[in-house]
mmCIF file of C-alpha atoms in Angstrom:
data_model
loop_
_atom_site.group_PDB
_atom_site.id
_atom_site.type_symbol
_atom_site.label_atom_id
_atom_site.label_comp_id
_atom_site.label_asym_id
_atom_site.label_seq_id
_atom_site.Cartn_x
_atom_site.Cartn_y
_atom_site.Cartn_z
ATOM 1 C CA MET A 1 0.272 -0.039 0.331
ATOM 2 C CA CYS A 2 1.438 3.598 -0.629
ATOM 3 C CA ASP A 3 2.477 5.676 1.992
ATOM 4 C CA GLY A 4 2.695 8.789 0.068
ATOM 5 C CA GLY A 5 4.695 10.046 -2.964
ATOM 6 C CA ILE A 6 6.962 13.227 -3.878
ATOM 7 C CA MET A 7 8.398 14.568 -6.903
ATOM 8 C CA SER A 8 12.549 14.837 -6.206
ATOM 9 C CA SER A 9 13.023 16.166 -9.211
ATOM 10 C CA PRO A 10 11.715 16.864 -12.904
ATOM 11 C CA LYS A 11 13.469 13.754 -14.000
ATOM 12 C CA MET A 12 12.681 11.196 -11.353
ATOM 13 C CA TRP A 13 9.487 10.672 -9.643
ATOM 14 C CA THR A 14 9.926 8.563 -6.125
ATOM 15 C CA ALA A 15 7.077 6.803 -4.648
ATOM 16 C CA VAL A 16 7.392 5.754 -0.837
ATOM 17 C CA PHE A 17 5.697 2.508 0.008
ATOM 18 C CA ALA A 18 5.187 0.351 2.969
ATOM 19 C CA GLY A 19 7.590 -1.949 1.909
ATOM 20 C CA GLY A 20 10.576 0.177 0.396
ATOM 21 C CA ILE A 21 11.403 2.733 -1.901
ATOM 22 C CA HIS A 22 9.991 2.439 -5.574
ATOM 23 C CA VAL A 23 11.537 4.457 -8.273
ATOM 24 C CA GLU A 24 9.924 4.869 -11.542
ATOM 25 C CA ALA A 25 10.813 7.036 -14.564
ATOM 26 C CA PRO A 26 8.533 10.053 -15.662
ATOM 27 C CA SER A 27 5.913 9.315 -18.145
ATOM 28 C CA ALA A 28 5.615 11.309 -21.570
ATOM 29 C CA GLN A 29 2.834 13.146 -19.970
ATOM 30 C CA GLN A 30 4.963 14.383 -16.784
ATOM 31 C CA GLN A 31 7.548 15.235 -18.959
ATOM 32 C CA THR A 32 5.319 17.399 -21.185
ATOM 33 C CA LEU A 33 3.477 19.144 -18.102
ATOM 34 C CA TRP A 34 6.973 19.689 -16.728
ATOM 35 C CA ALA A 35 8.026 21.351 -20.284
ATOM 36 C CA ARG A 36 5.049 23.551 -20.173
ATOM 37 C CA ILE A 37 5.584 25.208 -16.731
ATOM 38 C CA LYS A 38 9.121 25.745 -17.944
ATOM 39 C CA VAL A 39 7.828 27.634 -20.841
ATOM 40 C CA GLN A 40 5.619 29.592 -18.684
ATOM 41 C CA PHE A 41 8.021 30.147 -16.229
ATOM 42 C CA ARG A 42 10.272 31.956 -18.912
ATOM 43 C CA ARG A 43 7.847 33.668 -20.413
ATOM 44 C CA VAL A 44 6.718 35.506 -17.193
ATOM 45 C CA GLY A 45 10.458 36.253 -16.669
ATOM 46 C CA ASN A 46 10.557 37.774 -20.197
ATOM 47 C CA MET A 47 7.782 39.612 -19.672
ATOM 48 C CA PHE A 48 9.092 41.043 -16.299
ATOM 49 C CA ASP A 49 12.770 42.118 -18.082
ATOM 50 C CA ARG A 50 10.641 43.579 -20.927
ATOM 51 C CA ALA A 51 8.836 45.781 -18.266
ATOM 52 C CA ASP A 52 11.746 46.506 -16.498
ATOM 53 C CA LYS A 53 13.523 47.760 -19.784
ATOM 54 C CA ARG A 54 10.710 50.079 -20.306
ATOM 55 C CA ILE A 55 10.318 51.579 -16.886
ATOM 56 C CA GLY A 56 14.222 51.857 -16.930
ATOM 57 C CA LYS A 57 14.089 54.187 -19.767
ATOM 58 C CA SER A 58 11.086 56.042 -18.551
ATOM 59 C CA THR A 59 11.315 59.526 -16.507
ATOM 60 C CA PHE A 60 10.752 57.216 -13.319
ATOM 61 C CA GLY A 61 13.940 55.515 -14.328
ATOM 62 C CA ARG A 62 15.875 58.225 -14.676
ATOM 63 C CA ILE A 63 14.613 59.997 -11.191
ATOM 64 C CA PHE A 64 15.872 56.843 -9.645
ATOM 65 C CA ARG A 65 18.874 55.930 -11.792
ATOM 66 C CA LEU A 66 17.786 52.395 -12.757
ATOM 67 C CA GLU A 67 19.920 50.620 -15.374
ATOM 68 C CA GLY A 68 19.029 51.782 -19.317
ATOM 69 C CA SER A 69 18.110 54.871 -17.913
ATOM 70 C CA GLY A 70 20.861 56.930 -19.390
ATOM 71 C CA HIS A 71 21.688 58.865 -16.096
ATOM 72 C CA PRO A 72 25.277 59.520 -15.857
ATOM 73 C CA LYS A 73 25.330 57.917 -12.562
ATOM 74 C CA GLU A 74 22.439 54.973 -12.927
ATOM 75 C CA VAL A 75 23.275 52.317 -11.152
ATOM 76 C CA SER A 76 24.375 49.025 -12.853
ATOM 77 C CA GLY A 77 22.057 46.000 -12.217
ATOM 78 C CA ALA A 78 19.298 48.213 -10.471
ATOM 79 C CA THR A 79 15.979 47.511 -11.980
ATOM 80 C CA PHE A 80 12.360 48.393 -10.958
ATOM 81 C CA PHE A 81 11.206 44.653 -9.857
ATOM 82 C CA LYS A 82 14.652 43.925 -8.582
ATOM 83 C CA GLU A 83 13.811 46.828 -6.602
ATOM 84 C CA VAL A 84 10.284 46.133 -5.248
ATOM 85 C CA ARG A 85 11.499 42.551 -4.286
ATOM 86 C CA ALA A 86 14.259 44.192 -2.212
ATOM 87 C CA GLY A 87 11.653 46.544 -0.535
ATOM 88 C CA PHE A 88 9.180 43.561 0.491
ATOM 89 C CA THR A 89 11.989 41.786 1.622
ATOM 90 C CA THR A 90 13.273 44.764 3.898
ATOM 91 C CA PHE A 91 9.527 45.021 5.053
ATOM 92 C CA ALA A 92 9.333 41.706 5.962
ATOM 93 C CA THR A 93 12.525 41.748 7.755
ATOM 94 C CA MET A 94 11.541 45.276 10.008
ATOM 95 C CA ALA A 95 7.567 45.041 10.138
ATOM 96 C CA TYR A 96 7.714 43.338 13.393
ATOM 97 C CA ILE A 97 8.722 46.614 14.913
ATOM 98 C CA ILE A 98 4.984 47.825 14.337
ATOM 99 C CA ALA A 99 4.051 45.703 16.727
ATOM 100 C CA VAL A 100 6.742 45.178 19.025
ATOM 101 C CA ASN A 101 7.249 49.037 19.669
ATOM 102 C CA ALA A 102 3.575 49.460 20.379
ATOM 103 C CA ILE A 103 3.392 46.574 22.774
ATOM 104 C CA ILE A 104 6.758 47.766 24.812
ATOM 105 C CA LEU A 105 5.370 51.714 25.032
ATOM 106 C CA SER A 106 1.951 50.451 25.985
ATOM 107 C CA GLN A 107 2.707 48.499 28.720
ATOM 108 C CA THR A 108 4.098 51.503 30.459
ATOM 109 C CA GLY A 109 0.583 52.772 30.666
ATOM 110 C CA GLY A 110 1.107 55.595 28.553
ATOM 111 C CA THR A 111 -1.053 58.678 29.307
ATOM 112 C CA CYS A 112 -3.740 56.670 30.986
ATOM 113 C CA PRO A 113 -4.468 57.834 34.738
ATOM 114 C CA CYS A 114 -3.777 55.485 37.528
ATOM 115 C CA ASP A 115 -4.413 56.484 41.134
ATOM 116 C CA GLN A 116 -2.403 53.585 42.403
ATOM 117 C CA ASP A 117 0.966 54.195 43.813
ATOM 118 C CA ASP A 118 2.100 50.871 42.022
ATOM 119 C CA ARG A 119 1.123 51.251 38.665
ATOM 120 C CA LEU A 120 0.778 47.488 38.020
ATOM 121 C CA SER A 121 -2.012 47.293 40.208
ATOM 122 C CA CYS A 122 -3.891 49.620 37.641
ATOM 123 C CA ASP A 123 -3.918 46.474 35.257
ATOM 124 C CA SER A 124 -6.872 44.846 37.331
ATOM 125 C CA ILE A 125 -8.980 47.837 35.882
ATOM 126 C CA ASP A 126 -10.996 47.679 33.168
ATOM 127 C CA SER A 127 -11.146 51.087 32.281
ATOM 128 C CA TYR A 128 -7.390 51.331 32.870
ATOM 129 C CA LYS A 129 -6.812 48.120 30.245
ATOM 130 C CA GLN A 130 -9.121 49.682 27.853
ATOM 131 C CA CYS A 131 -7.057 52.847 27.669
ATOM 132 C CA LYS A 132 -3.703 51.118 27.650
ATOM 133 C CA GLU A 133 -5.126 49.078 24.614
ATOM 134 C CA ARG A 134 -6.293 52.333 22.957
ATOM 135 C CA VAL A 135 -2.733 53.596 23.377
ATOM 136 C CA ARG A 136 -1.363 50.508 21.665
ATOM 137 C CA LEU A 137 -3.362 51.076 18.809
ATOM 138 C CA ASP A 138 -2.473 54.728 18.589
ATOM 139 C CA LEU A 139 1.257 53.739 18.654
ATOM 140 C CA ILE A 140 0.844 51.075 15.788
ATOM 141 C CA THR A 141 -0.691 53.517 13.974
ATOM 142 C CA ALA A 142 1.871 55.974 14.595
ATOM 143 C CA THR A 143 4.917 53.729 14.101
ATOM 144 C CA ALA A 144 3.586 52.528 10.656
ATOM 145 C CA ALA A 145 2.777 56.269 9.637
ATOM 146 C CA ILE A 146 6.188 57.449 10.483
ATOM 147 C CA SER A 147 8.196 54.908 9.494
ATOM 148 C CA GLY A 148 6.506 54.643 6.039
ATOM 149 C CA LEU A 149 7.207 58.328 5.630
ATOM 150 C CA SER A 150 10.277 58.437 6.620
ATOM 151 C CA SER A 151 11.522 55.681 4.483
ATOM 152 C CA PHE A 152 9.934 57.131 1.719
ATOM 153 C CA LEU A 153 11.459 60.219 2.097
ATOM 154 C CA PHE A 154 15.166 58.941 2.382
ATOM 155 C CA GLY A 155 14.667 56.553 -0.597
ATOM 156 C CA PHE A 156 13.630 59.272 -3.117
ATOM 157 C CA MET A 157 16.105 62.348 -1.803
ATOM 158 C CA THR A 158 18.962 59.943 -1.318
ATOM 159 C CA ASN A 159 18.311 57.126 -3.670
ATOM 160 C CA LEU A 160 19.719 54.582 -1.042
ATOM 161 C CA PRO A 161 18.336 51.363 -0.285
ATOM 162 C CA VAL A 162 17.528 52.351 3.396
ATOM 163 C CA ALA A 163 14.665 51.880 5.397
ATOM 164 C CA LEU A 164 13.639 54.085 8.610
ATOM 165 C CA ALA A 165 11.763 52.858 11.671
ATOM 166 C CA PHE A 166 11.679 53.188 15.435
ATOM 167 C CA ALA A 167 14.087 51.118 17.391
ATOM 168 C CA LYS A 168 13.598 49.317 20.774
ATOM 169 C CA SER A 169 15.837 51.109 23.321
ATOM 170 C CA SER A 170 18.205 48.954 24.807
ATOM 171 C CA PRO A 171 17.285 47.135 27.630
ATOM 172 C CA PHE A 172 20.881 46.908 29.523
ATOM 173 C CA VAL A 173 21.879 49.061 32.346
ATOM 174 C CA ASP A 174 25.466 49.626 33.406
ATOM 175 C CA GLU A 175 25.525 47.991 36.934
ATOM 176 C CA THR A 176 28.424 50.605 37.890
ATOM 177 C CA GLN A 177 26.057 53.318 36.980
ATOM 178 C CA ARG A 178 22.874 51.706 38.920
ATOM 179 C CA GLY A 179 21.302 53.799 41.843
ATOM 180 C CA ASP A 180 20.113 52.432 44.932
ATOM 181 C CA GLU A 181 16.362 52.851 44.529
ATOM 182 C CA GLY A 182 14.628 49.453 45.181
ATOM 183 C CA GLY A 183 12.128 49.989 42.381
ATOM 184 C CA GLU A 184 15.490 50.221 39.752
ATOM 185 C CA ASP A 185 16.108 47.284 37.890
ATOM 186 C CA ALA A 186 18.863 46.228 35.493
ATOM 187 C CA PHE A 187 18.712 43.788 32.817
ATOM 188 C CA HIS A 188 20.348 40.556 34.071
ATOM 189 C CA PHE A 189 20.448 36.598 33.685
ATOM 190 C CA VAL A 190 19.454 34.178 36.222
ATOM 191 C CA ALA A 191 21.038 30.717 35.916
ATOM 192 C CA TYR A 192 20.182 27.702 37.592
ATOM 193 C CA SER A 193 22.707 24.704 37.568
ATOM 194 C CA SER A 194 23.181 21.492 39.401
ATOM 195 C CA ILE A 195 26.744 21.385 40.580
ATOM 196 C CA GLY A 196 28.188 18.885 42.679
ATOM 197 C CA GLY A 197 24.789 17.349 43.713
ATOM 198 C CA LYS A 198 23.485 20.837 44.589
ATOM 199 C CA LEU A 199 21.262 23.162 42.625
ATOM 200 C CA TYR A 200 22.555 26.688 42.704
ATOM 201 C CA GLU A 201 20.800 29.877 41.379
ATOM 202 C CA LEU A 202 23.309 32.214 39.859
ATOM 203 C CA ASP A 203 22.166 35.598 39.852
ATOM 204 C CA GLY A 204 24.267 38.566 38.440
ATOM 205 C CA LEU A 205 23.027 41.034 41.095
ATOM 206 C CA GLN A 206 23.698 38.990 44.055
ATOM 207 C CA PRO A 207 27.209 38.434 45.992
ATOM 208 C CA ALA A 208 27.205 34.680 45.815
ATOM 209 C CA PRO A 209 25.469 31.829 44.375
ATOM 210 C CA ILE A 210 22.190 30.769 46.078
ATOM 211 C CA SER A 211 21.468 27.135 47.175
ATOM 212 C CA HIS A 212 18.554 25.354 46.694
ATOM 213 C CA GLY A 213 19.372 22.125 47.979
ATOM 214 C CA ASP A 214 20.183 18.884 47.061
ATOM 215 C CA CYS A 215 19.988 17.934 43.365
ATOM 216 C CA THR A 216 21.553 15.444 40.923
ATOM 217 C CA PRO A 217 21.149 15.713 37.219
ATOM 218 C CA ASP A 218 18.201 13.584 37.041
ATOM 219 C CA GLU A 219 16.067 15.583 39.522
ATOM 220 C CA PHE A 220 17.157 18.579 37.760
ATOM 221 C CA PRO A 221 14.013 18.950 35.712
ATOM 222 C CA VAL A 222 11.596 18.279 38.307
ATOM 223 C CA LYS A 223 13.019 20.704 40.921
ATOM 224 C CA ILE A 224 13.988 23.376 38.577
ATOM 225 C CA SER A 225 10.007 23.419 37.312
ATOM 226 C CA GLY A 226 9.171 23.821 41.085
ATOM 227 C CA ILE A 227 11.268 27.144 41.596
ATOM 228 C CA LEU A 228 10.642 28.659 38.346
ATOM 229 C CA SER A 229 6.791 28.122 39.203
ATOM 230 C CA ASP A 230 7.476 30.064 42.543
ATOM 231 C CA ARG A 231 9.676 32.785 40.994
ATOM 232 C CA VAL A 232 7.181 33.382 38.118
ATOM 233 C CA ALA A 233 4.102 33.596 40.869
ATOM 234 C CA THR A 234 5.958 36.601 42.371
ATOM 235 C CA TYR A 235 5.597 38.726 39.341
ATOM 236 C CA ALA A 236 1.870 40.166 38.689
ATOM 237 C CA SER A 237 0.279 38.397 35.533
ATOM 238 C CA SER A 238 0.700 41.216 33.283
ATOM 239 C CA GLU A 239 4.904 41.271 33.828
ATOM 240 C CA ILE A 240 7.173 41.265 31.065
ATOM 241 C CA ARG A 241 10.483 41.527 32.523
ATOM 242 C CA PHE A 242 10.899 37.909 33.685
ATOM 243 C CA ASN A 243 11.553 35.396 30.968
ATOM 244 C CA VAL A 244 12.655 31.718 30.654
ATOM 245 C CA LEU A 245 15.447 30.435 28.598
ATOM 246 C CA ALA A 246 16.805 27.015 28.370
ATOM 247 C CA MET A 247 20.400 25.901 27.760
ATOM 248 C CA VAL A 248 20.814 22.354 26.280
ATOM 249 C CA ARG A 249 23.773 19.930 26.318
ATOM 250 C CA ASP A 250 26.244 20.925 23.538
ATOM 251 C CA PRO A 251 25.706 18.911 20.763
ATOM 252 C CA ARG A 252 29.621 18.054 20.113
ATOM 253 C CA ILE A 253 29.633 16.090 23.194
ATOM 254 C CA ALA A 254 26.856 13.546 22.189
ATOM 255 C CA ALA A 255 28.420 13.637 18.718
ATOM 256 C CA ALA A 256 31.479 12.659 19.880
ATOM 257 C CA GLU A 257 30.197 9.879 22.023
ATOM 258 C CA ILE A 258 28.925 8.279 18.745
ATOM 259 C CA GLY A 259 31.860 9.149 16.436
ATOM 260 C CA ASP A 260 29.751 11.725 14.214
ATOM 261 C CA GLN A 261 32.597 13.899 12.921
ATOM 262 C CA GLU A 262 30.176 15.747 10.556
ATOM 263 C CA THR A 263 28.001 17.099 13.447
ATOM 264 C CA ILE A 264 31.077 18.387 15.333
ATOM 265 C CA ALA A 265 32.596 19.841 12.329
ATOM 266 C CA ARG A 266 29.534 21.888 11.759
ATOM 267 C CA GLU A 267 29.058 23.102 15.394
ATOM 268 C CA SER A 268 32.761 23.699 15.445
ATOM 269 C CA GLU A 269 32.099 26.070 12.368
ATOM 270 C CA LYS A 270 29.165 27.615 14.075
ATOM 271 C CA ARG A 271 30.974 28.628 16.911
ATOM 272 C CA ARG A 272 34.043 30.118 14.859
ATOM 273 C CA GLN A 273 31.256 32.151 13.127
ATOM 274 C CA TRP A 274 30.010 33.205 16.526
ATOM 275 C CA GLN A 275 33.326 34.191 17.781
ATOM 276 C CA TRP A 276 33.667 36.346 14.730
ATOM 277 C CA GLU A 277 30.312 37.928 15.087
ATOM 278 C CA ASN A 278 31.054 38.727 18.589
ATOM 279 C CA ALA A 279 34.407 40.383 17.597
ATOM 280 C CA LEU A 280 32.407 42.671 15.361
ATOM 281 C CA ARG A 281 29.823 43.385 18.125
ATOM 282 C CA ARG A 282 32.563 44.535 20.130
ATOM 283 C CA HIS A 283 34.585 46.850 17.734
ATOM 284 C CA ASN A 284 32.075 49.073 15.770
ATOM 285 C CA PHE A 285 34.189 49.400 12.375
ATOM 286 C CA VAL A 286 31.552 52.012 10.948
ATOM 287 C CA GLY A 287 33.507 55.007 12.544
ATOM 288 C CA PHE A 288 36.912 53.690 11.179
ATOM 289 C CA ALA A 289 35.368 53.144 7.609
ATOM 290 C CA GLY A 290 33.946 55.965 7.606
ATOM 291 C CA GLU A 291 36.964 58.094 8.360
ATOM 292 C CA VAL A 292 38.869 55.953 5.536
ATOM 293 C CA MET A 293 36.535 56.772 3.113
ATOM 294 C CA LYS A 294 36.444 60.617 3.755
ATOM 295 C CA GLY A 295 40.197 60.431 3.824
ATOM 296 C CA VAL A 296 40.875 58.853 0.362
ATOM 297 C CA VAL A 297 37.631 61.057 -1.224
ATOM 298 C CA GLY A 298 39.699 63.948 0.097
ATOM 299 C CA GLU A 299 42.454 63.113 -1.278
ATOM 300 C CA LYS A 300 41.336 62.412 -4.469
ATOM 301 C CA VAL A 301 39.383 65.624 -4.549
ATOM 302 C CA LYS A 302 42.849 67.537 -3.372
ATOM 303 C CA ALA A 303 44.347 65.781 -6.621
ATOM 304 C CA GLY A 304 42.396 67.957 -9.154
ATOM 305 C CA ASN A 305 42.109 67.162 -12.957
ATOM 306 C CA GLY A 306 39.145 65.022 -12.507
ATOM 307 C CA ALA A 307 40.678 62.402 -10.585
ATOM 308 C CA TYR A 308 37.830 61.893 -8.327
ATOM 309 C CA GLU A 309 35.356 61.589 -11.431
ATOM 310 C CA ALA A 310 37.945 58.930 -12.960
ATOM 311 C CA TRP A 311 38.225 57.402 -9.769
ATOM 312 C CA ILE A 312 34.227 56.498 -9.220
ATOM 313 C CA LYS A 313 34.075 55.868 -13.146
ATOM 314 C CA GLU A 314 36.829 53.245 -12.452
ATOM 315 C CA GLY A 315 35.143 51.686 -9.523
ATOM 316 C CA LEU A 316 31.613 51.570 -11.620
ATOM 317 C CA GLU A 317 33.253 49.835 -14.503
ATOM 318 C CA ARG A 318 35.225 47.490 -12.328
ATOM 319 C CA ARG A 319 31.876 46.621 -10.586
ATOM 320 C CA LYS A 320 30.203 46.105 -14.114
ATOM 321 C CA ARG A 321 32.812 43.797 -15.075
ATOM 322 C CA ASP A 322 32.633 41.402 -12.116
ATOM 323 C CA GLU A 323 28.561 41.412 -12.526
ATOM 324 C CA ASP A 324 29.172 40.702 -16.174
ATOM 325 C CA ALA A 325 31.093 37.664 -15.427
ATOM 326 C CA THR A 326 28.986 36.640 -12.313
ATOM 327 C CA ARG A 327 26.219 36.526 -15.070
ATOM 328 C CA LEU A 328 28.216 34.609 -17.639
ATOM 329 C CA ARG A 329 29.487 32.025 -15.072
ATOM 330 C CA ARG A 330 26.102 31.375 -14.160
ATOM 331 C CA ARG A 331 24.652 31.071 -17.600
ATOM 332 C CA MET A 332 27.492 28.478 -18.546
ATOM 333 C CA GLY A 333 27.257 26.427 -15.383
ATOM 334 C CA GLY A 334 23.487 26.708 -14.862
ATOM 335 C CA GLY A 335 22.170 25.376 -17.915
ATOM 336 C CA ASP A 336 19.046 27.329 -20.075
ATOM 337 C CA GLY A 337 19.668 30.106 -17.395
ATOM 338 C CA ASP A 338 16.231 29.819 -15.444
ATOM 339 C CA GLU A 339 18.579 30.497 -11.980
ATOM 340 C CA GLU A 340 18.794 34.298 -12.585
ATOM 341 C CA MET A 341 15.294 34.253 -13.579
ATOM 342 C CA ILE A 342 13.632 32.470 -10.655
ATOM 343 C CA GLY A 343 16.171 33.984 -7.974
#
């Protein structure tokens, strides 16, 4: 009896049976169907290419310096639909801030009146909760409107692929600058670990580890559940400052036990990449790169005799040659060239 079927490629159909795997060649009808699909994809791609060329030669294309616009500073490879795809990708990457920004700010209560000394206690009042919801909706509208307007103006006036929106404020506080007020909290981690048969709580704001009694590694899941439940119960139901994270065993340990060299290599490569990313976070090279660019541009301008314009032209020509070489390699190694259309 057949459990299911999948098409792994246009040249092979694989049907999975209860008794094993059966591979059969595609029928003539299936080959014809796949050929028609490829033709339709190619037609759609050609249609978009023609539209890109028409738009590039229009006034719109010249304003945004699209490829083929004839503008002295046209951007090689920039087409209308490519920029549209990039815009949707950027929006999908940043759209979360519309909801997150509103949720975080509305949790403060905004302009909602509260007569209680502890503002969190007002969360049990229906009128206060309704006011917070109105604040949240207003913030969603304001975030979307301001982000859209600023991104449009930035793109139109600078012709740079930049999207602007509100950013979440940093929750981290310098412990050395933390005041003595009891209500002022610093963002920090609290870890629980079974060490030497004891369950310890490691709190960055405490002078020493806190022992929660005897605990073996096998008992850890049960005991930590009770401790976390008690910790969560000390906060109000609307509290968002306490979050539970989980730490798992290093996959390299289990892989070494069974001799899985592929997993060990993959996980080791991940950690090398993490070290590189952390190094970049510790050292902000944006200012340095900016100063280098300003120095280079200043030297070119100071040289005179069109040295700056020649330098820019040389860079654009080099980029154009690299892009042409990349397209040629894809065309030669990718068969009929559908890859560029699909991508």
